[in-house]
CSV table of C-alpha atoms in Angstrom, one decimal:
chain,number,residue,atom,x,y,z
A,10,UNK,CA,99.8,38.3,138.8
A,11,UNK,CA,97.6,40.6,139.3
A,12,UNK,CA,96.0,42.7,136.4
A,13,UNK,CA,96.8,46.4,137.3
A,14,UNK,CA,100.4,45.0,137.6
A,15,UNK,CA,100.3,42.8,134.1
A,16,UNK,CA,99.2,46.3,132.3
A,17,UNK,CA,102.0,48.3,133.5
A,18,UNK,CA,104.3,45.8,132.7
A,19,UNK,CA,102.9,45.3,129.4
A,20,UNK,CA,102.9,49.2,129.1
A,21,UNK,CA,106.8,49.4,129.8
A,22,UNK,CA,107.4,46.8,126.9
A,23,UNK,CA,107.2,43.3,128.3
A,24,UNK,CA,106.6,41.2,125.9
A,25,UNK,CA,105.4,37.9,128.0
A,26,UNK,CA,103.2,41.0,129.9
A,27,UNK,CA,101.3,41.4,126.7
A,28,UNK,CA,100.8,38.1,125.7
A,29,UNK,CA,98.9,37.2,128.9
A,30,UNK,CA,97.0,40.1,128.9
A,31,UNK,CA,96.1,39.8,125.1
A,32,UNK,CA,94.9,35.9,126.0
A,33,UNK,CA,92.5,37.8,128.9
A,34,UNK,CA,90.8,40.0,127.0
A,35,UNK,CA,90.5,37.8,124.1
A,36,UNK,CA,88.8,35.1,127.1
A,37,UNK,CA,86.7,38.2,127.8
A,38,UNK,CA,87.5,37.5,131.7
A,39,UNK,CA,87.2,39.7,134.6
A,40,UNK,CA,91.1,40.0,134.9
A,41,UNK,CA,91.3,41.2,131.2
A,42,UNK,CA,88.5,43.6,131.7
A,43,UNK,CA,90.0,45.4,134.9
A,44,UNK,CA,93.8,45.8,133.0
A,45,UNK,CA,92.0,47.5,130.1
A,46,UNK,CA,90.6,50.2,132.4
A,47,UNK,CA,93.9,50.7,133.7
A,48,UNK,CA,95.5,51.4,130.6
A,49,UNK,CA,96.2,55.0,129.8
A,50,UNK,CA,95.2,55.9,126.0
A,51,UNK,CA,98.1,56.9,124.0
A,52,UNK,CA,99.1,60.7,123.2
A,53,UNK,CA,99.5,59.2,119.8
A,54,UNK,CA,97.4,57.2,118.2
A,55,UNK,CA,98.4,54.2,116.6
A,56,UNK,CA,97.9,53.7,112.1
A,57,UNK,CA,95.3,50.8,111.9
A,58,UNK,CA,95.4,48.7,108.6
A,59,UNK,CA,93.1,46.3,107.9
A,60,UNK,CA,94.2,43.6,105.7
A,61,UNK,CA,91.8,41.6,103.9
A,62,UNK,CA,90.9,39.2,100.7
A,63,UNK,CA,90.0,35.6,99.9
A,64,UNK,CA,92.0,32.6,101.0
A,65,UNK,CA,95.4,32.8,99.5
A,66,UNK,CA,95.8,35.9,97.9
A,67,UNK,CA,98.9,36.6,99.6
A,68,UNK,CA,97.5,38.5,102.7
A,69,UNK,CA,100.2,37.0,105.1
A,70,UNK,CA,102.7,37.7,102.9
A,71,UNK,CA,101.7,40.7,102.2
A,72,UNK,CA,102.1,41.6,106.1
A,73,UNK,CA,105.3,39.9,105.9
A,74,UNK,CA,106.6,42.6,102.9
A,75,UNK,CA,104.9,45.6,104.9
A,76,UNK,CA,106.5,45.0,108.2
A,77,UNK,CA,109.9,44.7,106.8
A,78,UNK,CA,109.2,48.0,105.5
A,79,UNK,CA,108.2,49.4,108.5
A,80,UNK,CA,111.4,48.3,110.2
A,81,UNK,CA,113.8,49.6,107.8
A,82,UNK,CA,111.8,53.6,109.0
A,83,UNK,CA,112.3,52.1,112.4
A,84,UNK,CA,108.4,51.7,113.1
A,85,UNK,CA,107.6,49.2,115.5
A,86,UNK,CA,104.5,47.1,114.4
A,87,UNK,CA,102.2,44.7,115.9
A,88,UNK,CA,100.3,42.7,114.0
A,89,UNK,CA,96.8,41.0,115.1
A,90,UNK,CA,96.4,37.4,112.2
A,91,UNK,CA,92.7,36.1,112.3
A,92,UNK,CA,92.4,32.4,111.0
A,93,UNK,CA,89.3,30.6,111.2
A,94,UNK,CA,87.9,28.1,114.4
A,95,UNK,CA,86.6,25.3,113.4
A,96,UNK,CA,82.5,25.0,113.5
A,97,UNK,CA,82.5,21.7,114.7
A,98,UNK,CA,85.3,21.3,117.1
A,99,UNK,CA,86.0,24.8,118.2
A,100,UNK,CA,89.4,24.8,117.8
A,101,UNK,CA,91.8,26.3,115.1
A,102,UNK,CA,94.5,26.3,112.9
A,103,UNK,CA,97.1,29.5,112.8
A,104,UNK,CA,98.9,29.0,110.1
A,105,UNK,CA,99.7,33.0,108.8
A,106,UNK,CA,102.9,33.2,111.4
A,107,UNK,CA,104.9,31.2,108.8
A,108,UNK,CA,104.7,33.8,106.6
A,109,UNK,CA,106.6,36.4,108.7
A,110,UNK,CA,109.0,34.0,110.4
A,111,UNK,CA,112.0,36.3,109.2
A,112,UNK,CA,110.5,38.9,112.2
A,113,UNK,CA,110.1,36.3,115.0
A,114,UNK,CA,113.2,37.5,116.9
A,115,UNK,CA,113.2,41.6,115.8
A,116,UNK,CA,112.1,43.2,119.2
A,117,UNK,CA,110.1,45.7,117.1
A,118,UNK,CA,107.5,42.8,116.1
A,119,UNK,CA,104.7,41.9,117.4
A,120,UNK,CA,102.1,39.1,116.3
A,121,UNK,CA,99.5,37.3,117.6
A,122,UNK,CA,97.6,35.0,116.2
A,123,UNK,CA,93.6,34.8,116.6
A,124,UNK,CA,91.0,32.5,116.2
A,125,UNK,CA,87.4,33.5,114.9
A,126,UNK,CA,85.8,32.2,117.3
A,127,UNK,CA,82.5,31.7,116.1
A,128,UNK,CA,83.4,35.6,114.4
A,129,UNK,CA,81.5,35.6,111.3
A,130,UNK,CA,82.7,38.7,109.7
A,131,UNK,CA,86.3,38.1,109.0
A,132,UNK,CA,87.7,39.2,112.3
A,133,UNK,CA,87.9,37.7,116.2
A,134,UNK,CA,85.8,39.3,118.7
A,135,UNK,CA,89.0,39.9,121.2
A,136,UNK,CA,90.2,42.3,118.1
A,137,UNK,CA,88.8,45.6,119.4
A,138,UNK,CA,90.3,44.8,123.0
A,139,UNK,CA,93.9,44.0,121.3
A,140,UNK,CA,93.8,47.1,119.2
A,141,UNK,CA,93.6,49.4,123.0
A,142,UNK,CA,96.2,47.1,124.4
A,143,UNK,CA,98.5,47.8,121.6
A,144,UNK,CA,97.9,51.4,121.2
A,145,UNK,CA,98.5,51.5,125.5
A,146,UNK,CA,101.7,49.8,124.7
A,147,UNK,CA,102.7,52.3,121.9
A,148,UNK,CA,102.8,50.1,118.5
A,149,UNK,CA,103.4,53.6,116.1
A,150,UNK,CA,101.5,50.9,113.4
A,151,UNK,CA,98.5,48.0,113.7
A,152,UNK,CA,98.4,45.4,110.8
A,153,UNK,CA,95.2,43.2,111.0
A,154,UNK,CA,95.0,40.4,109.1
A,155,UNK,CA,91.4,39.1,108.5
A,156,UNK,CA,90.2,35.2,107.9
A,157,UNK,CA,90.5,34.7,104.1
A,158,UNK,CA,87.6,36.2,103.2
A,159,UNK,CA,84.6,35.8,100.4
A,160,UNK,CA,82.4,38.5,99.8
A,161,UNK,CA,80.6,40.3,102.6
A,162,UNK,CA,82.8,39.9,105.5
A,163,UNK,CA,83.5,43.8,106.3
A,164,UNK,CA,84.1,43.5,110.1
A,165,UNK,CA,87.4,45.0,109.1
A,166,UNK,CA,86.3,48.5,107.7
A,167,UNK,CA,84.5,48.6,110.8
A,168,UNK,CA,87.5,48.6,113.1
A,169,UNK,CA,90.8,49.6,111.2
A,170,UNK,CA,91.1,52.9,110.3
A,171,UNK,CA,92.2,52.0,106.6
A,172,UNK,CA,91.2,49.0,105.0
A,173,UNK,CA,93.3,47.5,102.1
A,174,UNK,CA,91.3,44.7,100.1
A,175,UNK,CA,93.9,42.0,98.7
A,176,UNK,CA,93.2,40.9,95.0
A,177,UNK,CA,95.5,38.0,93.5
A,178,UNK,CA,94.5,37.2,89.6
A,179,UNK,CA,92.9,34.1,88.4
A,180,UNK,CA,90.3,34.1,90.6
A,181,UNK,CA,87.3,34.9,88.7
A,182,UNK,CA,86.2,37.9,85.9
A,183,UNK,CA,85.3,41.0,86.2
A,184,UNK,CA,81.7,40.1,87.5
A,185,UNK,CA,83.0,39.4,91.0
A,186,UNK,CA,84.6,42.7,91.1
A,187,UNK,CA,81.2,44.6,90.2
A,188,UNK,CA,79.2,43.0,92.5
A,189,UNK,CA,78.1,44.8,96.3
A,190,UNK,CA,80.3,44.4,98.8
A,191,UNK,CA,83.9,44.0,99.9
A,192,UNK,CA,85.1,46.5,96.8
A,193,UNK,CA,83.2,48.7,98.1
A,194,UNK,CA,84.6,49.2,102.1
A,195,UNK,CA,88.3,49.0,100.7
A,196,UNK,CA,90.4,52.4,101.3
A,197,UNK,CA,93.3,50.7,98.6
A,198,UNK,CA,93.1,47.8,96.8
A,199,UNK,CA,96.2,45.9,96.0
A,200,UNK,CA,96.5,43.9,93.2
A,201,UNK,CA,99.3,41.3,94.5
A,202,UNK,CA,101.4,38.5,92.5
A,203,UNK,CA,101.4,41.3,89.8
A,204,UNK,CA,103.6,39.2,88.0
A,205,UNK,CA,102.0,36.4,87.4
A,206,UNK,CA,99.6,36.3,84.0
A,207,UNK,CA,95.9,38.0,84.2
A,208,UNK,CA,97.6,40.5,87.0
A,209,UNK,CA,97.0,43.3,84.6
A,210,UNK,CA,93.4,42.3,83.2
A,211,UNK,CA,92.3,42.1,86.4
A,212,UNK,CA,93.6,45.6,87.2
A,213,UNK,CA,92.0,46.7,84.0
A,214,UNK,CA,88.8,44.9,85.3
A,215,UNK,CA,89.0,46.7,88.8
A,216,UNK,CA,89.7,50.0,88.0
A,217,UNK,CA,86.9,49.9,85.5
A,218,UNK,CA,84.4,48.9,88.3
A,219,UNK,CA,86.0,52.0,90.8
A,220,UNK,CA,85.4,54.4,88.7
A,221,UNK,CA,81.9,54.3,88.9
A,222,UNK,CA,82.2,55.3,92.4
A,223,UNK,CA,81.9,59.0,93.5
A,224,UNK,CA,85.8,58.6,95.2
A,225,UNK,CA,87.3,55.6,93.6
A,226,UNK,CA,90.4,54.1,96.0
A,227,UNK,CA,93.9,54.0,94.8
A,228,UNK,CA,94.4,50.7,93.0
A,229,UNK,CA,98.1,49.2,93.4
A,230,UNK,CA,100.3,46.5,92.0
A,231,UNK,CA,102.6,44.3,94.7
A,232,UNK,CA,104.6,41.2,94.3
A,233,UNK,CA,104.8,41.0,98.4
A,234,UNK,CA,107.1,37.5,97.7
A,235,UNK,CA,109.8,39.8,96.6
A,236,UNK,CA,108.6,43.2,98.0
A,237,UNK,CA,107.7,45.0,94.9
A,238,UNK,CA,105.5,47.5,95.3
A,239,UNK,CA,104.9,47.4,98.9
A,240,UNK,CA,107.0,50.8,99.6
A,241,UNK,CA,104.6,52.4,97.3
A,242,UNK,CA,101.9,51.0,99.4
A,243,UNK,CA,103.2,52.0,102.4
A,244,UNK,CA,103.5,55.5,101.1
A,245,UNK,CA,100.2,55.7,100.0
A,246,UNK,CA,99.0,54.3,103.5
A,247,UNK,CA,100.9,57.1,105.2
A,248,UNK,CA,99.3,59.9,103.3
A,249,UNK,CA,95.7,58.4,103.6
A,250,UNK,CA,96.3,58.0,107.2
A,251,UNK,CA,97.7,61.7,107.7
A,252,UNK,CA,95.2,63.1,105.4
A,253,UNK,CA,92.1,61.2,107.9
A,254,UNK,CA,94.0,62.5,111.0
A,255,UNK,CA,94.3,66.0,109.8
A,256,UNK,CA,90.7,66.5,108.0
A,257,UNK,CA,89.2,64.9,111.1
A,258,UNK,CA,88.0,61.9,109.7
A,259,UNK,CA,90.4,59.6,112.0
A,260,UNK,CA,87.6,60.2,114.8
A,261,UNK,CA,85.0,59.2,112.7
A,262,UNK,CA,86.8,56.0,112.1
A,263,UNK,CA,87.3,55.7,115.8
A,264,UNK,CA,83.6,56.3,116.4
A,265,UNK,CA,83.0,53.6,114.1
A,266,UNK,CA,85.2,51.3,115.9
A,267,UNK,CA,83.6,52.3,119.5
A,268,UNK,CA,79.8,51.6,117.7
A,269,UNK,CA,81.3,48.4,116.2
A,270,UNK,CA,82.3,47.4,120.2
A,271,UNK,CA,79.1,48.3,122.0
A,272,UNK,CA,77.2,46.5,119.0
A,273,UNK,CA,79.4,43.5,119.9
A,274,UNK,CA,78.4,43.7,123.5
A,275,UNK,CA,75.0,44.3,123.4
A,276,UNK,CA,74.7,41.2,120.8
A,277,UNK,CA,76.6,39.3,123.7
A,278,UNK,CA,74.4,40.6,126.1
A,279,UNK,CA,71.0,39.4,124.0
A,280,UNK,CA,72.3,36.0,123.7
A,281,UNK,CA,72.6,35.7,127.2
A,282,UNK,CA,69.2,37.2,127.7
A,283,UNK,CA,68.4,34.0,125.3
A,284,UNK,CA,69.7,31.4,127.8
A,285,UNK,CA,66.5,29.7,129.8
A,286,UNK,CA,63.8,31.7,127.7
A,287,UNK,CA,61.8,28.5,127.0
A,288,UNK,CA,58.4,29.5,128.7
A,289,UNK,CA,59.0,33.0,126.3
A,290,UNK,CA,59.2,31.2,123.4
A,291,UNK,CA,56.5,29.1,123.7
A,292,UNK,CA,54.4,32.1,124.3
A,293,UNK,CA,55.4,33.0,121.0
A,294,UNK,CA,54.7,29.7,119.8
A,295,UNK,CA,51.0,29.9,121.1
A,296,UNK,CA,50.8,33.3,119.7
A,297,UNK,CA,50.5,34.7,122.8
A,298,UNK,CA,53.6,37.0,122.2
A,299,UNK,CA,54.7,38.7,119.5
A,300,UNK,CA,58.9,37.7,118.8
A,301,UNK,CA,59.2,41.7,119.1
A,302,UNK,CA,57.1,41.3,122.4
A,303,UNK,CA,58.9,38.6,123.5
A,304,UNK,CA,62.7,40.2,122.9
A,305,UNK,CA,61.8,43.2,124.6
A,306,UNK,CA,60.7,41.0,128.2
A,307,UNK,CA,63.8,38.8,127.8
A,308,UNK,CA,66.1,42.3,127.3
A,309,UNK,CA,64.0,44.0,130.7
A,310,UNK,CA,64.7,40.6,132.6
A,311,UNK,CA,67.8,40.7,132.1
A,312,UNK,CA,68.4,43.9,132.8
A,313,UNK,CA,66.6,43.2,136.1
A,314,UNK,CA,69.6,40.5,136.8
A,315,UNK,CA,71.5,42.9,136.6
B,13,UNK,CA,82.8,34.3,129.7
B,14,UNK,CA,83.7,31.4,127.5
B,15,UNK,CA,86.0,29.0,128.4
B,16,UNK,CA,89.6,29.7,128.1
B,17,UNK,CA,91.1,27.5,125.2
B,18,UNK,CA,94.2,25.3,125.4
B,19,UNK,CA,96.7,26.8,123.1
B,20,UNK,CA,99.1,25.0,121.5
B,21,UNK,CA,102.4,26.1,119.1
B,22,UNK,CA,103.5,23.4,117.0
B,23,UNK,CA,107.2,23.5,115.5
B,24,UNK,CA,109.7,21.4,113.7
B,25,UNK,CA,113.1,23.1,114.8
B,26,UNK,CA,116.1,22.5,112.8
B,27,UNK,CA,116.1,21.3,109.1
B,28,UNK,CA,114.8,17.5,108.9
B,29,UNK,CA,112.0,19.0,106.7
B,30,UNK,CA,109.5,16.1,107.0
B,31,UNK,CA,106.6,18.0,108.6
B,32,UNK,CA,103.8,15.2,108.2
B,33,UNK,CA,103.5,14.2,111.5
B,34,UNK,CA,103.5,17.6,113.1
B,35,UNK,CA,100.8,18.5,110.6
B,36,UNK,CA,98.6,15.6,111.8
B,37,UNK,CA,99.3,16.3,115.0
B,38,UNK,CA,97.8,19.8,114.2
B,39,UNK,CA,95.0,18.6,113.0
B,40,UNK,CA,94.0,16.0,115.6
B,41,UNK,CA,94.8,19.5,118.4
B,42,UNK,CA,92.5,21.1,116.4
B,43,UNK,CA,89.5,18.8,116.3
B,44,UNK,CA,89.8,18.1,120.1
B,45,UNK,CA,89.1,22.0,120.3
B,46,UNK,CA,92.4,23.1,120.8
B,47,UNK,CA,93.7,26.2,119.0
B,48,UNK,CA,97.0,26.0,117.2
B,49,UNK,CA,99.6,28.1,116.4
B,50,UNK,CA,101.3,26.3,113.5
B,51,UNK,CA,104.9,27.7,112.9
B,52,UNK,CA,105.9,25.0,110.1
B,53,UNK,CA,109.3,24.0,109.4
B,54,UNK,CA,113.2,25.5,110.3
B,55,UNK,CA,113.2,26.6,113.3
B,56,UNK,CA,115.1,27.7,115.5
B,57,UNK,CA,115.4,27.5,119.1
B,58,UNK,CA,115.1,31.2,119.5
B,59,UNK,CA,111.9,31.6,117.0
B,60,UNK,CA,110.3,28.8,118.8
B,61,UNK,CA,110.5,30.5,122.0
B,62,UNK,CA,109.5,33.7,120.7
B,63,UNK,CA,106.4,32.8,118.9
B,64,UNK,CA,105.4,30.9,122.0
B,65,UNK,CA,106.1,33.8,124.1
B,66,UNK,CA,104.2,36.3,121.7
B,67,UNK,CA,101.2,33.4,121.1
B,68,UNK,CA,100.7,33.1,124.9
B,69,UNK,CA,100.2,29.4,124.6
B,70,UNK,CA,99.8,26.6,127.1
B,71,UNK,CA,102.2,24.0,125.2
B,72,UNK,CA,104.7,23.7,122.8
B,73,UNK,CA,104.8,20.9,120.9
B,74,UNK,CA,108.4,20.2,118.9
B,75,UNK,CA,108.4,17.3,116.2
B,76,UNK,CA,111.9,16.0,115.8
B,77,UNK,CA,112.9,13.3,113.9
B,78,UNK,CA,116.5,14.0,112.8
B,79,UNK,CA,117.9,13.0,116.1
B,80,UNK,CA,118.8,16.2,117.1
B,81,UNK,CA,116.0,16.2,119.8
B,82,UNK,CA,118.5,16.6,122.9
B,83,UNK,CA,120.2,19.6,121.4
B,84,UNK,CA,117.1,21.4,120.8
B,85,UNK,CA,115.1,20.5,123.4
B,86,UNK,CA,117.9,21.6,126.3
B,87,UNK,CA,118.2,25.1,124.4
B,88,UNK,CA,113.9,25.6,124.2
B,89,UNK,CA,113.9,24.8,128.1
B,90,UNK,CA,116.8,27.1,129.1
B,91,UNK,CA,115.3,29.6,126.8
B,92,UNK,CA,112.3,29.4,128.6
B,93,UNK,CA,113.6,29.5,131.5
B,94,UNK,CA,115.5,32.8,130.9
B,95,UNK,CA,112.6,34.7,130.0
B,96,UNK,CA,110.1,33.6,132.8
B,97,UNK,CA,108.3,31.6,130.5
B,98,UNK,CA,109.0,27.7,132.4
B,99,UNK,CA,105.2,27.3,133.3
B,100,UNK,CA,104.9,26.6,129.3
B,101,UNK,CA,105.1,22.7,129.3
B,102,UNK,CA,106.9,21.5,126.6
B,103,UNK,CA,105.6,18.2,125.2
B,104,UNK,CA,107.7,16.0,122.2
B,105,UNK,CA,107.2,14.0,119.2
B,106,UNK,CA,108.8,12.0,116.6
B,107,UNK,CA,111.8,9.5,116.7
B,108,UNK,CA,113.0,9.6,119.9
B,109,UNK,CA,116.1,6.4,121.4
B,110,UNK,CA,114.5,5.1,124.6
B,111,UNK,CA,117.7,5.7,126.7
B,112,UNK,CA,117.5,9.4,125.6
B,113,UNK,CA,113.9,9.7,127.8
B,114,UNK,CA,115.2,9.8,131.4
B,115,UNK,CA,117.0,13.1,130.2
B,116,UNK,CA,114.4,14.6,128.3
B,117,UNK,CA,112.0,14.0,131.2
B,118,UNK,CA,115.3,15.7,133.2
B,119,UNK,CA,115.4,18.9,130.9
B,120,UNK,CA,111.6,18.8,131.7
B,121,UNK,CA,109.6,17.8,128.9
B,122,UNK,CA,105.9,16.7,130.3
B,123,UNK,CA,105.3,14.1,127.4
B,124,UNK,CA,107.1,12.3,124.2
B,125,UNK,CA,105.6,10.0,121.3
B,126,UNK,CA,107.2,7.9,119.5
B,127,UNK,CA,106.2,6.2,116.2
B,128,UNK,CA,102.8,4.1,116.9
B,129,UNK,CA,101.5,6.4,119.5
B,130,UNK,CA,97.8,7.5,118.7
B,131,UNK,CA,96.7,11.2,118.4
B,132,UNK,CA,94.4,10.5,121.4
B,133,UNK,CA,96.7,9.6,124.0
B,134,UNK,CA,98.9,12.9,122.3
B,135,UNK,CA,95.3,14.9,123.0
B,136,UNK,CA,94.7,13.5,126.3
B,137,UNK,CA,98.1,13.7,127.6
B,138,UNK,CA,98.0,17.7,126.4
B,139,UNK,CA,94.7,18.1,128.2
B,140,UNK,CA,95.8,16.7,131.7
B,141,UNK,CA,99.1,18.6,131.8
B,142,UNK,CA,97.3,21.8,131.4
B,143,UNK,CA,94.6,20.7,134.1
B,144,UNK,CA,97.1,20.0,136.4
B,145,UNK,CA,99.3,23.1,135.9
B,146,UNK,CA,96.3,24.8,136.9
């Protein structure tokens, strides 16, 4: 099938449509690249979350909670679920689906699930592409689920428009939460399996860290296994979102997103500039280059190649 | 351009809720570079389908060992069928009677495993049905 084709079916709400199109631009293959330019940009934009936190803090199920939500306003969602490729192999396990199995037949849902693909920041690098396809397609709301995360992978913040970080207790004092980073790119933080012991120490903890900074985030409490909590989330998603579209900081968000893309590429483009440099980099070797020297000739060759 | 992955969903449909094979099947997809969509247990035909549909993958892989493997395979293919997804290939594990092959192979189904078959003829058979669908 043909791409220009693929996109207009995808764009009248075929499913299968999608699907192929989603695997193209995550291949990063001409086909995928020629549907994208066909797509039309939404009159609306679509709400962007960004879901992240370390391995088994609930994420999925927190997605799970948050899309039922969504379908009792009558929002359809789609939802993009990043799970690490293997180093060695290359190939991956998907595993957050299970989570939201009670959505796999609700027209309304969407999910895909990504690998990392050598990713190192928590997200896939098809994710950017995915987000245009499902705002072309008309998803009123965007979950994206990131690998379970450690630290300092903030690909997330880059992309989404709001960023939730995930907290679950018992894992770890109140050092982790002071330290650079992750706390400090999340637009809410969610303190989920609030009813399990530590829930509220570590709320305690958090807060206590927040409000050091100049506009601490909201801090909330979920149990997303039963749902508690998550309409409060929801509501306080909403209002963020509206008040970013209204004060104009939704196209700041998107700028971000468009600088994040372009840096993607142009990394892409200066490892292929890498591929046969051996003569360069034994000039740098000799000392005959400097490294700075040497990147700049590879870049201008390539360039050259067209 | 990198190379286009083989995608893979694996699935245990219906309620026999021993998933160990299907999770080392998983993991034996997974370290021959394959990237799989793991859906877990209780399944129906209809989720199967869906996530498969939704996943874009190459192969479904169903592990069945309650004997209920004609029932569910016959209503995977024809759901497949009905929403223009046939070109998935549809490949079968688990404990599956000898005389029930000819009609599996019938409904469509591009491989089955039975107890004693190794995850490298499960790999290689995956790999060549893609190639060839090509």
């Amino acid at each position: 099938m043909k791409p220009l084709d693929l996109a207009r079916q995808a764009a009248q709400g075929d499913r299968r449509a999608l699907a192929q199109l989603l695997s193209w631009v995550e291949d990063d293959c001409p086909e995928g690249r020629a549907a994208l330019s066909a797509l039309v940009e939404p009159a609306q934009p679509a709400c962007v979350i960004g879901i992240t936190g370390s391995p088994g803090c609930g994420k999925s199920t927190l997605v799970d909670a948050l899309i039922a939500h969504l379908r009792q306003q009558d929002l359809s969602v789609a939802v993009l679920a990043v799970d690490p490729s293997s180093p060695f192999s290359g190939g991956a396990i998907l595993g957050d689906r299970i989570r939201m199995s009670r959505h796999f037949l609700d027209p309304g849902v969407f999910i895909r699930s990504l690998a990392s693909r050598g990713s190192l920041g928590g997200l896939a690098p098809g994710v950017p592409a995915a987000l245009r396809l499902f705002g072309a397609v008309g998803f009123p709301w965007v979950l994206i689920e990131t690998v379970g995360v450690g630290q300092s992978e903030i690909d997330v913040a880059e992309i989404a428009d709001l960023c939730a970080l995930v907290l679950s207790p018992a894992t770890g004092d109140g050092i982790q939460a002071f330290k650079a980073g992750i706390l400090e790119v999340a637009d809410v933080v969610v303190i989920n399996k609030a009813d399990l012991d530590g829930a509220l120490e570590l709320e305690r903890e958090v807060k206590a860290t927040l409000a050091l900074s100049s506009e601490p985030p909201p801090v909330l409490r979920t149990v997303a296994l039963s749902g508690e909590g998550v309409d409060q989330l929801y509501a306080v998603l909403s209002q963020l979102w509206t008040t970013l579209r209204d004060t104009g900081g939704l196209q700041q968000r998107r700028r971000r997103r468009t600088r994040y893309e372009v840096a993607a590429a142009l990394r892409q483009l200066a490892s292929q500039a890498l591929a046969g440099a051996e003569a360069v980099f034994e000039a740098v070797e000799d000392g005959r280059l400097s490294a700075q020297a040497a990147a700049e000739r590879l870049l201008a060759q390539r360039h050259q190649q067209g | 351009m990198s190379e286009p992955r083989i995608r893979v969903l694996v699935a245990k449909p219906g309620l026999d809720g021993h998933d160990r094979g299907a999770k080392i099947i998983a993991r034996a997809l997974r370290d021959a570079g394959m990237e799989v969509v793991y859906t877990g247990l209780r399944q129906t035909a209809e989720m199967i389908v869906s996530a498969a549909i939704q996943e874009d993958v190459d192969v479904i892989g169903l592990s069945i060992l309650s004997g209920a493997h004609l029932h569910y395979t016959t209503e995977i293919s024809r759901l497949l069928q009905e929403q223009g997804a046939s070109d998935i290939l549809l490949f079968l594990g688990g404990i599956i009677p000898t005389e029930d092959v000819p009609r599996l192979v019938a409904l469509g189904v591009k491989g089955i495993f039975t107890p004693g078959a190794s995850t490298a003829q499960v790999v290689s058979a995956i790999r060549q049905a893609v190639v060839e669908r090509h």
